[in-house]
Amino acid sequence: MFRLSNLISSVVEEKKARVLDGSIAIWNFTNRCNLSCLHCYSKSTLDEVDTLTTQQIKKTILEMKENGVKFIIFSGGEPLTRKDLFEIAEFCKDNSIITYLSSNGLYFTKGNIKKITETFNYVGVSIDGDEATHDYFRGLKGAFKETLKAVLLANETGAKVGIRFTMTKDTIGSLEYIFDLAEKHNIPKIYVSHLVYSGRGLDNLKMDLTKEQRRKAVEFILDKAFEYYETGRDIEIVTGNMEMDAVLFLEKFAKKYPEKKEQMRKRLIEWGGNSAGRKLLNINSEGEVRPDPFFPLVVGNILHQNFGEIWQKGELLDQLRIHPRKQISGICSSCKQIDICNGGSRARAYAISGDLWAEDPSCYLTKEERENEI
């Protein structure tokens, strides 16, 4: 995740860097879901049966804690279809693990919203555009109205709440709408995700933006981040799955604050770009461990192995933990920004070329930007 709002304020105001002290696990606790979203990588349905037991999950959480995992993002499917979800989240809290909930919001009610927002440190709800776009993309007529109700219900509690938005050719026309929505209702966070080709995302490769569309969208997002900071608007902006956003961000930052450019570049190198297998991991509903949710290869399974044995060893993880990843070929091999973006998504590279160490095909940087250090 690229927390651009936090970077602007911390560097300009010379605050201490927001350092990830530990690893983040995105855990798909279930493969059940009440929607059928076009871009879904887990191919979820309501007919799925949970494989992982509460006991197995708690055992693994303790093992993860011993191995430096400090954050768990509860994902799915729709995580709220699990009856033991609050019990699991409370167990995390008891073991000093921060929890985020990633939900479609359709199970939020006046009766449970306080419990949800008090249990989780942050609640992110997916909205993929205006009503027509969202309902089409999520595969359910009426989904938008119910999801927006959920966001507003959660926001009324005063908890940290955010809108999650995935950019595709089907949704990109609603990008400005999402920001207008957050501004209108004072939603404190917007998370914008780039598409990664995996699961339904791979099946729908034609949904992805062109490089020109992507760059224009990122320019808009970055301009919004600077606007919010300069006007004192308390809306945090984060982008995901496209570490090259940090390079374009540095260009804009350098023009606005030239005297702080080197400080920002140093901060971005410390951030480290793509963190799959380094500070990020995924566990799916079958117990399989991957370096990120979209990664094409499995490094272990918690049903058969101790998490520490999986996370501390392995040639693939050793390769992913090289920083910067200068072993990546193609345009990345001579790129002067590799220490910032770390080569981008290995899942996208593999999906297109079959080579885990090929260039990220979605990189939108120009030849000049790649060849000259900013």
mmCIF file with all atom_site columns, C-alpha atoms in Angstrom, residues 94-203:
data_model
loop_
_atom_site.group_PDB
_atom_site.id
_atom_site.type_symbol
_atom_site.label_atom_id
_atom_site.label_alt_id
_atom_site.label_comp_id
_atom_site.label_asym_id
_atom_site.label_entity_id
_atom_site.label_seq_id
_atom_site.pdbx_PDB_ins_code
_atom_site.Cartn_x
_atom_site.Cartn_y
_atom_site.Cartn_z
_atom_site.occupancy
_atom_site.B_iso_or_equiv
_atom_site.pdbx_formal_charge
_atom_site.auth_seq_id
_atom_site.auth_comp_id
_atom_site.auth_asym_id
_atom_site.auth_atom_id
_atom_site.pdbx_PDB_model_num
ATOM 1   C CA . ASP A 1 94  ? -5.779  -9.921  22.892  1.00 0.00 ? 94  ASP A CA 1
ATOM 2   C CA . ASN A 1 95  ? -2.467  -10.697 21.188  1.00 0.00 ? 95  ASN A CA 1
ATOM 3   C CA . SER A 1 96  ? -1.734  -7.082  20.175  1.00 0.00 ? 96  SER A CA 1
ATOM 4   C CA . ILE A 1 97  ? -2.419  -7.653  16.478  1.00 0.00 ? 97  ILE A CA 1
ATOM 5   C CA . ILE A 1 98  ? -4.117  -4.780  14.637  1.00 0.00 ? 98  ILE A CA 1
ATOM 6   C CA . THR A 1 99  ? -7.156  -5.810  12.597  1.00 0.00 ? 99  THR A CA 1
ATOM 7   C CA . TYR A 1 100 ? -8.680  -4.291  9.460   1.00 0.00 ? 100 TYR A CA 1
ATOM 8   C CA . LEU A 1 101 ? -11.992 -5.434  7.979   1.00 0.00 ? 101 LEU A CA 1
ATOM 9   C CA . SER A 1 102 ? -12.469 -5.504  4.197   1.00 0.00 ? 102 SER A CA 1
ATOM 10  C CA . SER A 1 103 ? -16.173 -5.932  3.461   1.00 0.00 ? 103 SER A CA 1
ATOM 11  C CA . ASN A 1 104 ? -18.903 -5.274  0.918   1.00 0.00 ? 104 ASN A CA 1
ATOM 12  C CA . GLY A 1 105 ? -20.986 -3.807  3.743   1.00 0.00 ? 105 GLY A CA 1
ATOM 13  C CA . LEU A 1 106 ? -24.171 -5.724  2.969   1.00 0.00 ? 106 LEU A CA 1
ATOM 14  C CA . TYR A 1 107 ? -24.240 -7.351  6.392   1.00 0.00 ? 107 TYR A CA 1
ATOM 15  C CA . PHE A 1 108 ? -23.843 -4.072  8.294   1.00 0.00 ? 108 PHE A CA 1
ATOM 16  C CA . THR A 1 109 ? -26.939 -3.256  10.368  1.00 0.00 ? 109 THR A CA 1
ATOM 17  C CA . LYS A 1 110 ? -27.902 -0.774  13.062  1.00 0.00 ? 110 LYS A CA 1
ATOM 18  C CA . GLY A 1 111 ? -27.777 -3.711  15.442  1.00 0.00 ? 111 GLY A CA 1
ATOM 19  C CA . ASN A 1 112 ? -24.212 -4.808  14.703  1.00 0.00 ? 112 ASN A CA 1
ATOM 20  C CA . ILE A 1 113 ? -22.445 -1.695  13.416  1.00 0.00 ? 113 ILE A CA 1
ATOM 21  C CA . LYS A 1 114 ? -21.124 -0.601  16.802  1.00 0.00 ? 114 LYS A CA 1
ATOM 22  C CA . LYS A 1 115 ? -19.733 -4.082  17.414  1.00 0.00 ? 115 LYS A CA 1
ATOM 23  C CA . ILE A 1 116 ? -18.037 -4.046  14.001  1.00 0.00 ? 116 ILE A CA 1
ATOM 24  C CA . THR A 1 117 ? -16.407 -0.636  14.419  1.00 0.00 ? 117 THR A CA 1
ATOM 25  C CA . GLU A 1 118 ? -15.367 -1.288  18.008  1.00 0.00 ? 118 GLU A CA 1
ATOM 26  C CA . THR A 1 119 ? -13.860 -4.675  17.134  1.00 0.00 ? 119 THR A CA 1
ATOM 27  C CA . PHE A 1 120 ? -11.802 -3.635  14.118  1.00 0.00 ? 120 PHE A CA 1
ATOM 28  C CA . ASN A 1 121 ? -9.195  -0.871  14.020  1.00 0.00 ? 121 ASN A CA 1
ATOM 29  C CA . TYR A 1 122 ? -10.315 0.098   10.519  1.00 0.00 ? 122 TYR A CA 1
ATOM 30  C CA . VAL A 1 123 ? -13.266 -0.805  8.306   1.00 0.00 ? 123 VAL A CA 1
ATOM 31  C CA . GLY A 1 124 ? -12.972 -0.615  4.505   1.00 0.00 ? 124 GLY A CA 1
ATOM 32  C CA . VAL A 1 125 ? -16.074 -0.997  2.322   1.00 0.00 ? 125 VAL A CA 1
ATOM 33  C CA . SER A 1 126 ? -15.977 -1.519  -1.439  1.00 0.00 ? 126 SER A CA 1
ATOM 34  C CA . ILE A 1 127 ? -17.815 0.944   -3.675  1.00 0.00 ? 127 ILE A CA 1
ATOM 35  C CA . ASP A 1 128 ? -16.997 0.759   -7.361  1.00 0.00 ? 128 ASP A CA 1
ATOM 36  C CA . GLY A 1 129 ? -18.699 3.804   -8.761  1.00 0.00 ? 129 GLY A CA 1
ATOM 37  C CA . ASP A 1 130 ? -22.101 5.365   -9.083  1.00 0.00 ? 130 ASP A CA 1
ATOM 38  C CA . GLU A 1 131 ? -25.225 3.270   -8.574  1.00 0.00 ? 131 GLU A CA 1
ATOM 39  C CA . ALA A 1 132 ? -25.429 1.766   -12.061 1.00 0.00 ? 132 ALA A CA 1
ATOM 40  C CA . THR A 1 133 ? -21.703 1.029   -12.257 1.00 0.00 ? 133 THR A CA 1
ATOM 41  C CA . HIS A 1 134 ? -21.484 -0.481  -8.778  1.00 0.00 ? 134 HIS A CA 1
ATOM 42  C CA . ASP A 1 135 ? -24.534 -2.712  -9.214  1.00 0.00 ? 135 ASP A CA 1
ATOM 43  C CA . TYR A 1 136 ? -23.259 -3.993  -12.565 1.00 0.00 ? 136 TYR A CA 1
ATOM 44  C CA . PHE A 1 137 ? -19.737 -4.550  -11.300 1.00 0.00 ? 137 PHE A CA 1
ATOM 45  C CA . ARG A 1 138 ? -20.887 -6.259  -8.095  1.00 0.00 ? 138 ARG A CA 1
ATOM 46  C CA . GLY A 1 139 ? -23.479 -8.416  -9.853  1.00 0.00 ? 139 GLY A CA 1
ATOM 47  C CA . LEU A 1 140 ? -26.481 -7.372  -7.740  1.00 0.00 ? 140 LEU A CA 1
ATOM 48  C CA . LYS A 1 141 ? -29.134 -4.744  -8.439  1.00 0.00 ? 141 LYS A CA 1
ATOM 49  C CA . GLY A 1 142 ? -29.652 -2.566  -5.368  1.00 0.00 ? 142 GLY A CA 1
ATOM 50  C CA . ALA A 1 143 ? -26.181 -3.324  -3.961  1.00 0.00 ? 143 ALA A CA 1
ATOM 51  C CA . PHE A 1 144 ? -25.055 0.311   -4.197  1.00 0.00 ? 144 PHE A CA 1
ATOM 52  C CA . LYS A 1 145 ? -27.840 1.710   -2.011  1.00 0.00 ? 145 LYS A CA 1
ATOM 53  C CA . GLU A 1 146 ? -27.247 -0.897  0.687   1.00 0.00 ? 146 GLU A CA 1
ATOM 54  C CA . THR A 1 147 ? -23.466 -0.509  0.566   1.00 0.00 ? 147 THR A CA 1
ATOM 55  C CA . LEU A 1 148 ? -23.635 3.277   0.798   1.00 0.00 ? 148 LEU A CA 1
ATOM 56  C CA . LYS A 1 149 ? -25.982 2.895   3.783   1.00 0.00 ? 149 LYS A CA 1
ATOM 57  C CA . ALA A 1 150 ? -23.353 0.652   5.373   1.00 0.00 ? 150 ALA A CA 1
ATOM 58  C CA . VAL A 1 151 ? -20.552 3.182   4.846   1.00 0.00 ? 151 VAL A CA 1
ATOM 59  C CA . LEU A 1 152 ? -22.615 6.020   6.308   1.00 0.00 ? 152 LEU A CA 1
ATOM 60  C CA . LEU A 1 153 ? -23.748 3.836   9.206   1.00 0.00 ? 153 LEU A CA 1
ATOM 61  C CA . ALA A 1 154 ? -20.145 2.977   10.053  1.00 0.00 ? 154 ALA A CA 1
ATOM 62  C CA . ASN A 1 155 ? -18.994 6.565   9.591   1.00 0.00 ? 155 ASN A CA 1
ATOM 63  C CA . GLU A 1 156 ? -21.630 7.838   12.021  1.00 0.00 ? 156 GLU A CA 1
ATOM 64  C CA . THR A 1 157 ? -19.941 5.872   14.818  1.00 0.00 ? 157 THR A CA 1
ATOM 65  C CA . GLY A 1 158 ? -16.826 8.048   14.464  1.00 0.00 ? 158 GLY A CA 1
ATOM 66  C CA . ALA A 1 159 ? -14.648 5.032   13.693  1.00 0.00 ? 159 ALA A CA 1
ATOM 67  C CA . LYS A 1 160 ? -11.963 4.980   10.986  1.00 0.00 ? 160 LYS A CA 1
ATOM 68  C CA . VAL A 1 161 ? -13.871 4.058   7.831   1.00 0.00 ? 161 VAL A CA 1
ATOM 69  C CA . GLY A 1 162 ? -12.845 4.053   4.190   1.00 0.00 ? 162 GLY A CA 1
ATOM 70  C CA . ILE A 1 163 ? -14.108 3.510   0.664   1.00 0.00 ? 163 ILE A CA 1
ATOM 71  C CA . ARG A 1 164 ? -12.296 0.858   -1.396  1.00 0.00 ? 164 ARG A CA 1
ATOM 72  C CA . PHE A 1 165 ? -12.393 1.400   -5.169  1.00 0.00 ? 165 PHE A CA 1
ATOM 73  C CA . THR A 1 166 ? -10.902 -0.806  -7.919  1.00 0.00 ? 166 THR A CA 1
ATOM 74  C CA . MET A 1 167 ? -9.961  0.875   -11.183 1.00 0.00 ? 167 MET A CA 1
ATOM 75  C CA . THR A 1 168 ? -11.013 -0.964  -14.352 1.00 0.00 ? 168 THR A CA 1
ATOM 76  C CA . LYS A 1 169 ? -12.339 0.113   -17.739 1.00 0.00 ? 169 LYS A CA 1
ATOM 77  C CA . ASP A 1 170 ? -15.837 -0.460  -16.340 1.00 0.00 ? 170 ASP A CA 1
ATOM 78  C CA . THR A 1 171 ? -15.334 1.712   -13.256 1.00 0.00 ? 171 THR A CA 1
ATOM 79  C CA . ILE A 1 172 ? -12.797 4.378   -14.249 1.00 0.00 ? 172 ILE A CA 1
ATOM 80  C CA . GLY A 1 173 ? -15.556 6.787   -15.297 1.00 0.00 ? 173 GLY A CA 1
ATOM 81  C CA . SER A 1 174 ? -16.617 6.890   -11.641 1.00 0.00 ? 174 SER A CA 1
ATOM 82  C CA . LEU A 1 175 ? -13.220 7.794   -10.185 1.00 0.00 ? 175 LEU A CA 1
ATOM 83  C CA . GLU A 1 176 ? -14.137 11.449  -9.654  1.00 0.00 ? 176 GLU A CA 1
ATOM 84  C CA . TYR A 1 177 ? -17.528 10.369  -8.317  1.00 0.00 ? 177 TYR A CA 1
ATOM 85  C CA . ILE A 1 178 ? -15.854 8.343   -5.550  1.00 0.00 ? 178 ILE A CA 1
ATOM 86  C CA . PHE A 1 179 ? -13.873 11.367  -4.403  1.00 0.00 ? 179 PHE A CA 1
ATOM 87  C CA . ASP A 1 180 ? -16.982 13.549  -4.558  1.00 0.00 ? 180 ASP A CA 1
ATOM 88  C CA . LEU A 1 181 ? -18.798 10.943  -2.453  1.00 0.00 ? 181 LEU A CA 1
ATOM 89  C CA . ALA A 1 182 ? -16.066 10.941  0.192   1.00 0.00 ? 182 ALA A CA 1
ATOM 90  C CA . GLU A 1 183 ? -16.036 14.738  0.279   1.00 0.00 ? 183 GLU A CA 1
ATOM 91  C CA . LYS A 1 184 ? -19.824 14.992  0.510   1.00 0.00 ? 184 LYS A CA 1
ATOM 92  C CA . HIS A 1 185 ? -20.094 12.560  3.418   1.00 0.00 ? 185 HIS A CA 1
ATOM 93  C CA . ASN A 1 186 ? -16.715 13.276  5.072   1.00 0.00 ? 186 ASN A CA 1
ATOM 94  C CA . ILE A 1 187 ? -15.471 9.715   4.666   1.00 0.00 ? 187 ILE A CA 1
ATOM 95  C CA . PRO A 1 188 ? -11.978 9.744   6.207   1.00 0.00 ? 188 PRO A CA 1
ATOM 96  C CA . LYS A 1 189 ? -10.194 7.426   3.771   1.00 0.00 ? 189 LYS A CA 1
ATOM 97  C CA . ILE A 1 190 ? -10.158 6.427   0.091   1.00 0.00 ? 190 ILE A CA 1
ATOM 98  C CA . TYR A 1 191 ? -8.240  3.335   -0.996  1.00 0.00 ? 191 TYR A CA 1
ATOM 99  C CA . VAL A 1 192 ? -7.816  3.061   -4.771  1.00 0.00 ? 192 VAL A CA 1
ATOM 100 C CA . SER A 1 193 ? -6.691  -0.345  -6.040  1.00 0.00 ? 193 SER A CA 1
ATOM 101 C CA . HIS A 1 194 ? -5.172  -1.076  -9.430  1.00 0.00 ? 194 HIS A CA 1
ATOM 102 C CA . LEU A 1 195 ? -6.316  -4.324  -11.054 1.00 0.00 ? 195 LEU A CA 1
ATOM 103 C CA . VAL A 1 196 ? -4.081  -7.382  -10.753 1.00 0.00 ? 196 VAL A CA 1
ATOM 104 C CA . TYR A 1 197 ? -4.615  -10.219 -13.221 1.00 0.00 ? 197 TYR A CA 1
ATOM 105 C CA . SER A 1 198 ? -5.590  -13.162 -11.049 1.00 0.00 ? 198 SER A CA 1
ATOM 106 C CA . GLY A 1 199 ? -8.733  -15.238 -10.558 1.00 0.00 ? 199 GLY A CA 1
ATOM 107 C CA . ARG A 1 200 ? -11.597 -13.405 -12.164 1.00 0.00 ? 200 ARG A CA 1
ATOM 108 C CA . GLY A 1 201 ? -9.138  -10.560 -12.634 1.00 0.00 ? 201 GLY A CA 1
ATOM 109 C CA . LEU A 1 202 ? -7.143  -12.791 -14.986 1.00 0.00 ? 202 LEU A CA 1
ATOM 110 C CA . ASP A 1 203 ? -10.288 -13.943 -16.735 1.00 0.00 ? 203 ASP A CA 1
#
